[in-house]
Structures are given as structure tokens and as C-alpha cells.
XYZ file of C-alpha atoms in Angstrom:
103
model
C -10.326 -23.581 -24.737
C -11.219 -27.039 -25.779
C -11.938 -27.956 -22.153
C -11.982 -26.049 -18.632
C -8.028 -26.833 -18.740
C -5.828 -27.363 -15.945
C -5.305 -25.203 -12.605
C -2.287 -25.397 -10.618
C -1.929 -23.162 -7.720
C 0.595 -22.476 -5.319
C 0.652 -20.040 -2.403
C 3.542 -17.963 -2.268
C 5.007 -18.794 1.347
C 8.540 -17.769 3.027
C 9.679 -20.516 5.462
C 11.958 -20.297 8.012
C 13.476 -23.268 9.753
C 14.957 -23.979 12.728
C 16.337 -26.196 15.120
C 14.546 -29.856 16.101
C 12.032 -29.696 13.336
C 10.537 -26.401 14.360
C 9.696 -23.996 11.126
C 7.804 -20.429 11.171
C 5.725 -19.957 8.012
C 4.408 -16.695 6.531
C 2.223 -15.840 3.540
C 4.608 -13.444 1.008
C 2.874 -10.042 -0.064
C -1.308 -9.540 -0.398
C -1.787 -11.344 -3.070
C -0.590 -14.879 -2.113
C -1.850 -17.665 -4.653
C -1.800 -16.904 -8.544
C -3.498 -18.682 -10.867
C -1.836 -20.972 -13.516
C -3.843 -22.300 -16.366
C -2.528 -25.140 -19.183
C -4.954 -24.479 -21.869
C -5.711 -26.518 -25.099
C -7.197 -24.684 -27.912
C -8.249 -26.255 -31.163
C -8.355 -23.995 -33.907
C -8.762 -23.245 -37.321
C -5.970 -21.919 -39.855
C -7.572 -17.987 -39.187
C -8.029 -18.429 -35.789
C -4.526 -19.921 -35.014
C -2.944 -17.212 -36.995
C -5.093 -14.652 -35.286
C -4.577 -16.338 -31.606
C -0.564 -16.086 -32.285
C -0.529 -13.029 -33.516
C -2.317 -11.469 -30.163
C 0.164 -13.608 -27.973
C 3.112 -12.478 -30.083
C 1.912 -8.987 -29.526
C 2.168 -9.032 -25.966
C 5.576 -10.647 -26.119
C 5.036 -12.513 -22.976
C 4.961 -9.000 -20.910
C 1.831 -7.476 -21.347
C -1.100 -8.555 -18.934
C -4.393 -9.686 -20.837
C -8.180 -9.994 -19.148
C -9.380 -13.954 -19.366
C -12.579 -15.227 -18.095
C -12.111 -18.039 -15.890
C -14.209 -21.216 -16.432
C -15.737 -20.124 -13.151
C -16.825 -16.487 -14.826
C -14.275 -14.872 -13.101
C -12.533 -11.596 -15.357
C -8.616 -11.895 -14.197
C -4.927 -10.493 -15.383
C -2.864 -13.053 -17.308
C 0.428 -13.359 -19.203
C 1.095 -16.213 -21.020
C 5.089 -16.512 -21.203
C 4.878 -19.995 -23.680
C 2.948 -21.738 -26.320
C 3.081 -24.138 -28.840
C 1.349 -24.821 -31.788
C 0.727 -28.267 -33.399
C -0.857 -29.538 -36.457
C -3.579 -31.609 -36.538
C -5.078 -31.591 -40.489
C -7.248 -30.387 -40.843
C -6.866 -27.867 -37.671
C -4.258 -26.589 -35.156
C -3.787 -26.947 -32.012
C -2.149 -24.487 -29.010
C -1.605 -24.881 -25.725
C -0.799 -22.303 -23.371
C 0.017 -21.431 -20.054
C -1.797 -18.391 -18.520
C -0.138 -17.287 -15.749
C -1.996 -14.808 -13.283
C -0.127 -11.633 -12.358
C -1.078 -8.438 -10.418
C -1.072 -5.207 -12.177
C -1.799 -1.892 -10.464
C -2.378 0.699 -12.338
């Protein structure tokens, strides 16, 4: 990516309220806070075409291995993208999502 790009985070968490304010909350599953990553790549004509063509591949489904800024190997998907022009290179951004895969 062009930059470290963008983390957003948010633990998965199942609330349950009650009566004068009071609320019980609980983390949901082991694996609680995912990583999501907007990502700006800047690219030439070959590399777009070749970046696509691995994210088309995988359809939005198919976990991929990408090395966090902080050198950390993890599972992604990356469900969108888009692809801009800007002569004389492109330019995608991405969301990588984190997901758990056990195989």
C-alpha cells in the first residue's frame, strides 16, 4: 500500500439490557476483534491488472495471508474495491477484512 492505511476495529460484543440503566456485556466467540484495513494502492497498468485479477480470483470468499504494517502474517478477504485512474497510473483501494479460518 501507498501508506500504512487505515485500521478500524471493533470487538464483537452481545449486550443485554435491562431495567434502570443496568446492561450485562459479554465478548462473542474466541476471537473477538477483527481487523479491518482501507488500503490505497498506486499502481502501474501490469500491476493493477495483476492486483485485480488475484482479487477477482478469490471472488470475495477465499481468505488470503497479508503482512500487517506491524509485521504481523494474518487471514484476509477483501469483499470490495475500486479502481481509479490517475494517468499515468491506477489507483485501488481496498478493504481487507480479517476472518478466522480453521483448517
Amino acid at each position: 500500500p501507498d501508506t500504512n492505511g487505515t485500521l478500524d476495529e471493533e470487538p464483537s460484543v452481545r449486550a443485554t439490557s435491562f431495567g434502570d440503566g443496568y446492561e450485562v456485556r459479554e465478548p462473542i466467540g474466541i476471537n473477538t476483534i477483527k481487523q479491518k484495513w482501507s488500503l490505497t494502492f498506486t499502481l502501474s497498468k501490469a500491476d493493477a491488472d495483476a492486483a485485480l485479477a488475484f482479487l477477482r480470483a478469490r471472488n470475495g470468499a477465499e481468505s488470503f495471508v497479508w503482512k500487517t504494517p506491524d509485521e504481523e502474517d494474518r487471514l484476509f478477504i477483501c469483499r470490495k474495491w475500486r479502481v481509479s485512474r490517475d494517468i499515468p497510473n491506477f489507483v485501488l483501494t481496498a478493504e481487507f477484512e480479517e476472518v478466522f479460518d480453521y483448517e
